[in-house]
Amino acid sequence: MDFSEFLYFTPRLDRAPDGERSRLSRLYKAGHVVRIQPSVYLDTDQWLGLSFADRRRSFIGAFGLTGKRSVLVGLSALSLYGVPLIQFDSPVSNLVNVGVNSVNAVRKRKQVSCYGNEQDAIARYNKRSTSNGSHVLPKPPLIRGQLLTPNAPRSLTFGSWEFPLLAEPLDIALTRSFHELSFEDRVVAFEYLLRRGQAHGHHWTHQKLEELALSLPDNRRRSRIQIAAKFSRTESESVGESMSRALMYRLGFEEPELQQSFQLPNGRIARPDYLWRNAQIVGEFDGAQKYTRSKTVSGKDAGQVVYEEKQREDSIRSMGLGMCRWGWNELMNPATFASLLVAAGVPRPFPRGRNV
């Protein structure tokens, strides 16, 4: 996992100049930086603009900068391995090595005060569309600790920082934590691993996921992994596409075909994300990166990409196919997403949803 995009400030680094601690204290009180770990700060505007997942990732990176010799486990380890998790909200879990004679003791940590100037932070936050006028500022996750026992799993080291991060092996992190996740998050994570294939010491296949499930003694946990693993595919090409399909299924909609190609009237080939063949409906997930990173990826500006997408959509509709689009805002609101699909005519054989 790379943390290079985060604007960390900390006097713990050897390169920190004299007086850095007092300078950071002044910046904190003025509201220019937030404190997300003891003596580790992040630019306030960057922190307020992060998604929940990226905010959590920045917190884990800051955890490494504190120099604590801990092993991240469960969902926290999955974040460190880069496994995408959309919806979960739980403490950062770690094992703390404080001696081989201590077993299963809980270590409590005082939460740092994130904002040195809350009124300034609220004013900054309310300028952002993500705040929806909220006066509830985002907070760093809590830390849930457990003492490292003699038979604890061997850890892996990430990064070449002065303070490396340690995490338990990926397969152990999966079996430890997946019962905590929604169906959508399980599918997102599994499809990510299946797309990667070889990752972090394992070859990820459906058989490997089944082996993980069978290693669990608890029937309920085993079933939650098996259901998501059986549903997962390699054809989904992004996190948003994976989550879209999983949410459709849970909400009771008919499963679409994925990435089906057909020729348009102008001779070009269309390959939409989803196709409900019997209903003659095409579905597309629109991630923001298609437009915000268009210049980098294709050399085209956002306006050109939007125009070409409109031309493509018109060609698809000219063939008598219905068309529906959605983005992250709809996915984060299942009721809105369901209404969009119903309005487009997508078949829904289970109106009350599926129990997954």
CSV table of C-alpha atoms in Angstrom, one decimal:
chain,number,residue,atom,x,y,z
A,1,MET,CA,0.0,0.0,0.0
A,2,ASP,CA,1.3,3.4,-0.9
A,3,PHE,CA,0.7,6.4,1.3
A,4,SER,CA,2.7,9.0,-0.7
A,5,GLU,CA,-0.4,11.1,-1.6
A,6,PHE,CA,-1.1,12.0,2.1
A,7,LEU,CA,0.4,15.2,3.4
A,8,TYR,CA,1.7,14.0,6.7
A,9,PHE,CA,3.5,16.2,9.2
A,10,THR,CA,5.3,14.8,12.2
A,11,PRO,CA,8.3,15.7,14.3
A,12,ARG,CA,9.0,12.0,14.7
A,13,LEU,CA,10.9,11.9,11.4
A,14,ASP,CA,14.6,12.3,11.6
A,15,ARG,CA,14.5,15.0,8.9
A,16,ALA,CA,12.2,17.2,11.0
A,17,PRO,CA,13.9,20.6,11.7
A,18,ASP,CA,14.3,22.1,15.2
A,19,GLY,CA,11.1,23.7,16.4
A,20,GLU,CA,8.9,21.5,14.2
A,21,ARG,CA,6.9,20.4,17.2
A,22,SER,CA,6.0,23.9,18.2
A,23,ARG,CA,5.3,24.9,14.6
A,24,LEU,CA,2.9,22.0,14.2
A,25,SER,CA,1.2,22.9,17.4
A,26,ARG,CA,0.5,26.4,16.1
A,27,LEU,CA,-0.8,25.0,12.8
A,28,TYR,CA,-3.0,22.6,14.7
A,29,LYS,CA,-4.5,25.3,16.9
A,30,ALA,CA,-5.1,27.5,13.8
A,31,GLY,CA,-6.9,24.7,12.1
A,32,HIS,CA,-4.5,24.2,9.2
A,33,VAL,CA,-3.7,20.6,10.1
A,34,VAL,CA,-5.6,17.8,12.0
A,35,ARG,CA,-4.1,15.4,14.4
A,36,ILE,CA,-4.9,11.8,13.5
A,37,GLN,CA,-2.3,10.0,15.6
A,38,PRO,CA,-0.2,11.2,18.5
A,39,SER,CA,2.3,13.7,17.0
A,40,VAL,CA,1.2,12.8,13.4
A,41,TYR,CA,-0.8,15.5,11.5
A,42,LEU,CA,-2.4,15.7,8.1
A,43,ASP,CA,-3.4,18.8,6.0
A,44,THR,CA,-6.9,19.7,7.1
A,45,ASP,CA,-8.3,20.3,3.6
A,46,GLN,CA,-7.0,17.0,2.4
A,47,TRP,CA,-8.4,15.2,5.4
A,48,LEU,CA,-11.9,16.7,4.9
A,49,GLY,CA,-11.9,15.9,1.2
A,50,LEU,CA,-11.0,12.2,1.6
A,51,SER,CA,-13.5,9.4,1.1
A,52,PHE,CA,-14.2,7.2,4.1
A,53,ALA,CA,-12.0,4.5,2.7
A,54,ASP,CA,-9.1,6.9,2.0
A,55,ARG,CA,-9.5,8.5,5.4
A,56,ARG,CA,-9.1,5.2,7.0
A,57,ARG,CA,-6.1,4.4,4.8
A,58,SER,CA,-4.4,7.7,5.8
A,59,PHE,CA,-5.1,6.8,9.5
A,60,ILE,CA,-3.3,3.4,9.0
A,61,GLY,CA,-0.4,5.1,7.4
A,62,ALA,CA,-0.2,7.6,10.3
A,63,PHE,CA,-0.3,4.6,12.7
A,64,GLY,CA,2.9,3.4,11.1
A,65,LEU,CA,4.6,6.8,11.6
A,66,THR,CA,4.0,6.6,15.4
A,67,GLY,CA,6.6,3.8,15.6
A,68,LYS,CA,4.4,1.4,17.6
A,69,ARG,CA,5.5,-2.2,17.1
A,70,SER,CA,2.1,-3.6,16.4
A,71,VAL,CA,0.7,-6.0,13.9
A,72,LEU,CA,-2.4,-4.9,12.1
A,73,VAL,CA,-5.0,-7.7,11.8
A,74,GLY,CA,-8.4,-8.4,10.3
A,75,LEU,CA,-10.1,-5.6,8.4
A,76,SER,CA,-7.2,-3.3,9.2
A,77,ALA,CA,-4.7,-5.7,7.6
A,78,LEU,CA,-7.0,-6.0,4.5
A,79,SER,CA,-6.8,-2.2,4.1
A,80,LEU,CA,-3.0,-2.4,4.3
A,81,TYR,CA,-2.9,-5.1,1.6
A,82,GLY,CA,-5.0,-2.8,-0.6
A,83,VAL,CA,-8.1,-4.9,-0.6
A,84,PRO,CA,-11.0,-2.4,-1.4
A,85,LEU,CA,-13.6,-2.2,1.3
A,86,ILE,CA,-16.5,0.3,0.7
A,87,GLN,CA,-19.0,0.2,3.6
A,88,PHE,CA,-17.4,-1.2,6.7
A,89,ASP,CA,-16.9,1.0,9.8
A,90,SER,CA,-15.1,-0.6,12.6
A,91,PRO,CA,-12.0,0.2,14.8
A,92,VAL,CA,-8.5,-0.3,13.5
A,93,SER,CA,-7.5,-3.6,15.0
A,94,ASN,CA,-4.0,-4.6,16.0
A,95,LEU,CA,-2.0,-7.0,18.1
A,96,VAL,CA,0.5,-5.3,20.4
A,97,ASN,CA,3.7,-7.2,21.3
A,98,VAL,CA,4.2,-6.4,25.0
A,99,GLY,CA,5.6,-9.8,26.2
A,100,VAL,CA,5.0,-13.5,25.7
A,101,ASN,CA,3.4,-14.0,29.1
A,102,SER,CA,0.4,-11.8,28.4
A,103,VAL,CA,-2.6,-13.5,26.8
A,104,ASN,CA,-5.8,-12.0,25.4
A,105,ALA,CA,-5.6,-8.8,27.4
A,106,VAL,CA,-7.3,-5.7,26.0
A,107,ARG,CA,-5.3,-2.6,25.6
A,108,LYS,CA,-7.2,0.7,25.6
A,109,ARG,CA,-5.9,3.7,23.8
A,110,LYS,CA,-7.1,7.3,24.4
A,111,GLN,CA,-8.4,8.8,21.2
A,112,VAL,CA,-6.5,11.9,20.1
A,113,SER,CA,-8.3,15.2,19.7
A,114,CYS,CA,-8.4,15.5,15.9
A,115,TYR,CA,-9.3,19.2,15.5
A,116,GLY,CA,-7.5,22.1,17.1
A,117,ASN,CA,-10.0,24.6,15.8
A,118,GLU,CA,-13.4,22.9,15.3
A,119,GLN,CA,-15.2,26.1,14.1
A,120,ASP,CA,-12.6,26.6,11.3
A,121,ALA,CA,-12.9,22.9,10.4
A,122,ILE,CA,-16.7,23.1,10.2
A,123,ALA,CA,-16.5,26.1,7.9
A,124,ARG,CA,-14.0,24.3,5.6
A,125,TYR,CA,-16.2,21.2,5.7
A,126,ASN,CA,-19.4,23.0,4.8
A,127,LYS,CA,-17.7,24.4,1.6
A,128,ARG,CA,-17.5,20.8,0.3
A,129,SER,CA,-20.4,19.0,-1.4
A,130,THR,CA,-19.6,15.9,0.6
A,131,SER,CA,-20.6,17.5,3.9
A,132,ASN,CA,-24.3,18.1,3.0
A,133,GLY,CA,-24.2,21.0,5.4
A,134,SER,CA,-23.3,18.7,8.3
A,135,HIS,CA,-21.7,20.1,11.5
A,136,VAL,CA,-20.5,16.5,12.4
A,137,LEU,CA,-16.9,16.5,11.4
A,138,PRO,CA,-15.2,13.2,10.3
A,139,LYS,CA,-13.2,11.6,13.1
A,140,PRO,CA,-10.3,9.1,13.0
A,141,PRO,CA,-11.2,5.5,13.7
A,142,LEU,CA,-10.8,4.1,17.1
A,143,ILE,CA,-8.0,1.6,17.8
A,144,ARG,CA,-8.9,-1.8,19.2
A,145,GLY,CA,-5.9,-3.6,20.6
A,146,GLN,CA,-5.1,-7.1,21.8
A,147,LEU,CA,-1.8,-8.3,23.2
A,148,LEU,CA,0.4,-10.4,20.9
A,149,THR,CA,0.5,-14.0,22.1
A,150,PRO,CA,3.3,-16.5,21.5
A,151,ASN,CA,1.4,-18.4,18.8
A,152,ALA,CA,0.2,-15.3,17.0
A,153,PRO,CA,0.6,-15.4,13.1
A,154,ARG,CA,3.8,-14.3,11.6
A,155,SER,CA,3.6,-10.7,10.3
A,156,LEU,CA,4.7,-9.1,7.0
A,157,THR,CA,6.4,-5.7,6.8
A,158,PHE,CA,5.1,-3.0,4.4
A,159,GLY,CA,7.0,0.0,3.1
A,160,SER,CA,10.5,1.4,3.4
A,161,TRP,CA,9.6,4.1,5.9
A,162,GLU,CA,11.5,4.8,9.1
A,163,PHE,CA,8.6,3.0,10.8
A,164,PRO,CA,7.4,0.0,8.9
A,165,LEU,CA,3.8,-1.3,9.2
A,166,LEU,CA,3.2,-4.9,10.1
A,167,ALA,CA,0.2,-7.0,9.1
A,168,GLU,CA,-0.9,-10.6,9.6
A,169,PRO,CA,-0.9,-12.8,6.4
A,170,LEU,CA,-3.7,-12.0,4.0
A,171,ASP,CA,-5.5,-15.4,4.2
A,172,ILE,CA,-5.7,-15.2,8.0
A,173,ALA,CA,-7.0,-11.6,7.8
A,174,LEU,CA,-9.7,-12.7,5.5
A,175,THR,CA,-10.9,-15.6,7.6
A,176,ARG,CA,-10.7,-13.5,10.8
A,177,SER,CA,-12.8,-10.6,9.6
A,178,PHE,CA,-15.1,-11.4,6.7
A,179,HIS,CA,-18.1,-12.2,8.9
A,180,GLU,CA,-18.2,-8.4,9.7
A,181,LEU,CA,-18.7,-7.4,6.1
A,182,SER,CA,-21.8,-6.8,4.1
A,183,PHE,CA,-22.5,-9.0,1.1
A,184,GLU,CA,-21.4,-6.1,-1.2
A,185,ASP,CA,-18.1,-5.7,0.5
A,186,ARG,CA,-17.4,-9.4,0.5
A,187,VAL,CA,-18.0,-9.5,-3.3
A,188,VAL,CA,-15.9,-6.4,-3.9
A,189,ALA,CA,-13.0,-7.9,-2.0
A,190,PHE,CA,-13.2,-11.4,-3.6
A,191,GLU,CA,-13.6,-10.0,-7.1
A,192,TYR,CA,-10.6,-7.8,-6.5
A,193,LEU,CA,-8.5,-10.8,-5.5
A,194,LEU,CA,-9.8,-12.9,-8.4
A,195,ARG,CA,-8.8,-10.2,-10.8
A,196,ARG,CA,-5.3,-9.9,-9.3
A,197,GLY,CA,-4.8,-13.7,-9.4
A,198,GLN,CA,-1.3,-13.9,-7.8
A,199,ALA,CA,-1.1,-11.6,-4.8
A,200,HIS,CA,0.6,-11.6,-1.5
A,201,GLY,CA,1.9,-15.1,-1.5
A,202,HIS,CA,-1.3,-16.8,-2.8
A,203,HIS,CA,-2.9,-17.7,-6.1
A,204,TRP,CA,-6.5,-16.4,-5.7
A,205,THR,CA,-9.0,-18.7,-7.4
A,206,HIS,CA,-12.6,-19.8,-6.5
A,207,GLN,CA,-11.0,-23.0,-5.2
A,208,LYS,CA,-8.7,-21.0,-2.9
A,209,LEU,CA,-11.7,-19.0,-1.5
A,210,GLU,CA,-13.6,-22.3,-0.9
A,211,GLU,CA,-10.6,-23.6,1.0
A,212,LEU,CA,-10.7,-20.6,3.2
A,213,ALA,CA,-14.3,-21.1,3.9
A,214,LEU,CA,-13.8,-24.8,4.8
A,215,SER,CA,-11.1,-23.8,7.2
A,216,LEU,CA,-13.7,-22.1,9.4
A,217,PRO,CA,-15.3,-24.1,12.2
A,218,ASP,CA,-18.4,-21.9,12.4
A,219,ASN,CA,-21.2,-22.8,9.9
A,220,ARG,CA,-22.5,-19.2,9.6
A,221,ARG,CA,-19.1,-17.7,8.9
A,222,ARG,CA,-18.3,-20.4,6.4
A,223,SER,CA,-21.6,-19.8,4.6
A,224,ARG,CA,-21.1,-16.1,4.3
A,225,ILE,CA,-17.8,-16.7,2.5
A,226,GLN,CA,-19.1,-19.4,0.3
A,227,ILE,CA,-22.2,-17.4,-0.9
A,228,ALA,CA,-20.0,-14.4,-1.8
A,229,ALA,CA,-17.3,-16.5,-3.4
A,230,LYS,CA,-19.8,-18.4,-5.5
A,231,PHE,CA,-21.3,-15.1,-6.7
A,232,SER,CA,-18.0,-13.5,-7.5
A,233,ARG,CA,-16.7,-13.2,-11.1
A,234,THR,CA,-13.6,-12.0,-12.8
A,235,GLU,CA,-15.4,-10.0,-15.5
A,236,SER,CA,-16.2,-7.0,-13.3
A,237,GLU,CA,-13.5,-4.5,-14.2
A,238,SER,CA,-13.6,-2.1,-11.2
A,239,VAL,CA,-14.7,-1.8,-7.6
A,240,GLY,CA,-17.8,0.1,-8.6
A,241,GLU,CA,-18.8,-2.6,-11.1
A,242,SER,CA,-18.4,-5.3,-8.5
A,243,MET,CA,-20.4,-3.4,-5.9
A,244,SER,CA,-23.1,-2.6,-8.4
A,245,ARG,CA,-23.7,-6.2,-9.3
A,246,ALA,CA,-23.7,-7.3,-5.7
A,247,LEU,CA,-26.1,-4.6,-4.6
A,248,MET,CA,-28.4,-5.5,-7.6
A,249,TYR,CA,-28.5,-9.1,-6.4
A,250,ARG,CA,-29.1,-8.3,-2.8
A,251,LEU,CA,-32.0,-5.9,-3.8
A,252,GLY,CA,-33.6,-8.8,-5.7
A,253,PHE,CA,-32.9,-7.8,-9.3
A,254,GLU,CA,-32.2,-10.2,-12.1
A,255,GLU,CA,-28.5,-10.9,-12.6
A,256,PRO,CA,-27.2,-9.2,-15.8
A,257,GLU,CA,-24.7,-10.5,-18.3
A,258,LEU,CA,-21.3,-8.8,-18.0
A,259,GLN,CA,-19.1,-7.1,-20.6
A,260,GLN,CA,-21.1,-8.4,-23.6
A,261,SER,CA,-19.9,-7.0,-27.0
A,262,PHE,CA,-22.2,-6.1,-29.9
A,263,GLN,CA,-21.9,-3.9,-33.0
A,264,LEU,CA,-23.5,-0.5,-33.2
A,265,PRO,CA,-25.1,1.0,-36.3
A,266,ASN,CA,-22.0,3.1,-37.0
A,267,GLY,CA,-19.9,0.0,-37.1
A,268,ARG,CA,-18.2,0.4,-33.7
A,269,ILE,CA,-18.2,-2.2,-31.0
A,270,ALA,CA,-20.0,-1.5,-27.7
A,271,ARG,CA,-19.2,-3.4,-24.6
A,272,PRO,CA,-21.4,-2.2,-21.8
A,273,ASP,CA,-20.9,-3.2,-18.2
A,274,TYR,CA,-24.3,-4.9,-17.9
A,275,LEU,CA,-26.8,-6.4,-20.3
A,276,TRP,CA,-30.3,-7.7,-19.4
A,277,ARG,CA,-30.8,-9.5,-22.7
A,278,ASN,CA,-34.5,-10.5,-22.3
A,279,ALA,CA,-35.5,-7.1,-21.1
A,280,GLN,CA,-33.3,-5.4,-23.8
A,281,ILE,CA,-31.7,-3.0,-21.2
A,282,VAL,CA,-28.1,-1.9,-20.9
A,283,GLY,CA,-26.6,-0.7,-17.7
A,284,GLU,CA,-23.4,1.3,-17.0
A,285,PHE,CA,-21.5,2.3,-13.9
A,286,ASP,CA,-20.0,5.7,-14.3
A,287,GLY,CA,-17.0,6.1,-12.0
A,288,ALA,CA,-15.7,9.7,-11.6
A,289,GLN,CA,-12.2,8.6,-12.8
A,290,LYS,CA,-13.6,8.1,-16.3
A,291,TYR,CA,-13.9,11.9,-16.5
A,292,THR,CA,-11.4,13.3,-13.9
A,293,ARG,CA,-8.5,11.2,-15.2
A,294,SER,CA,-9.5,11.2,-18.9
A,295,LYS,CA,-6.5,13.3,-20.0
A,296,THR,CA,-4.0,11.0,-18.3
A,297,VAL,CA,-5.6,7.7,-19.5
A,298,SER,CA,-6.7,8.6,-23.1
A,299,GLY,CA,-5.3,12.0,-23.8
A,300,LYS,CA,-8.8,13.4,-24.1
A,301,ASP,CA,-10.3,16.1,-22.0
A,302,ALA,CA,-13.4,15.5,-19.9
A,303,GLY,CA,-15.7,17.3,-22.3
A,304,GLN,CA,-14.6,15.1,-25.2
A,305,VAL,CA,-15.2,12.0,-23.1
A,306,VAL,CA,-18.7,13.2,-22.2
A,307,TYR,CA,-19.5,13.9,-25.8
A,308,GLU,CA,-18.3,10.5,-27.0
A,309,GLU,CA,-20.3,8.8,-24.2
A,310,LYS,CA,-23.4,10.6,-25.3
A,311,GLN,CA,-22.8,9.5,-29.0
A,312,ARG,CA,-22.4,5.9,-27.8
A,313,GLU,CA,-25.5,6.0,-25.7
A,314,ASP,CA,-27.6,7.4,-28.6
A,315,SER,CA,-26.3,4.6,-30.8
A,316,ILE,CA,-27.3,2.0,-28.3
A,317,ARG,CA,-30.7,3.5,-27.9
A,318,SER,CA,-31.2,3.6,-31.7
A,319,MET,CA,-31.0,-0.3,-31.6
A,320,GLY,CA,-34.1,-0.4,-29.4
A,321,LEU,CA,-32.2,-1.0,-26.2
A,322,GLY,CA,-33.0,0.8,-22.9
A,323,MET,CA,-30.2,2.5,-21.1
A,324,CYS,CA,-29.5,3.3,-17.4
A,325,ARG,CA,-26.5,4.8,-15.7
A,326,TRP,CA,-25.5,5.3,-12.1
A,327,GLY,CA,-22.5,6.4,-10.0
A,328,TRP,CA,-21.3,6.2,-6.5
A,329,ASN,CA,-24.0,8.5,-5.1
A,330,GLU,CA,-26.7,6.0,-6.2
A,331,LEU,CA,-24.7,3.0,-4.9
A,332,MET,CA,-24.3,4.6,-1.5
A,333,ASN,CA,-28.1,4.9,-1.3
A,334,PRO,CA,-29.7,1.4,-2.0
A,335,ALA,CA,-33.2,2.8,-2.1
A,336,THR,CA,-32.3,5.3,-4.8
A,337,PHE,CA,-30.4,2.7,-6.8
A,338,ALA,CA,-33.4,0.3,-6.7
A,339,SER,CA,-35.7,3.1,-7.8
A,340,LEU,CA,-33.4,3.9,-10.8
A,341,LEU,CA,-33.3,0.2,-11.9
A,342,VAL,CA,-37.1,-0.2,-11.5
A,343,ALA,CA,-37.7,3.0,-13.5
A,344,ALA,CA,-35.4,1.6,-16.3
A,345,GLY,CA,-37.4,-1.6,-16.4
A,346,VAL,CA,-34.8,-4.0,-15.0
A,347,PRO,CA,-36.6,-7.2,-14.0
A,348,ARG,CA,-36.9,-7.7,-10.2
A,349,PRO,CA,-38.0,-11.3,-9.4
A,350,PHE,CA,-37.4,-10.8,-5.7
A,351,PRO,CA,-39.0,-7.4,-4.8
A,352,ARG,CA,-38.2,-7.9,-1.1
A,353,GLY,CA,-34.6,-8.7,-1.9
A,354,ARG,CA,-32.4,-11.7,-1.3
A,355,ASN,CA,-31.1,-12.9,2.0
A,356,VAL,CA,-27.3,-13.0,1.5
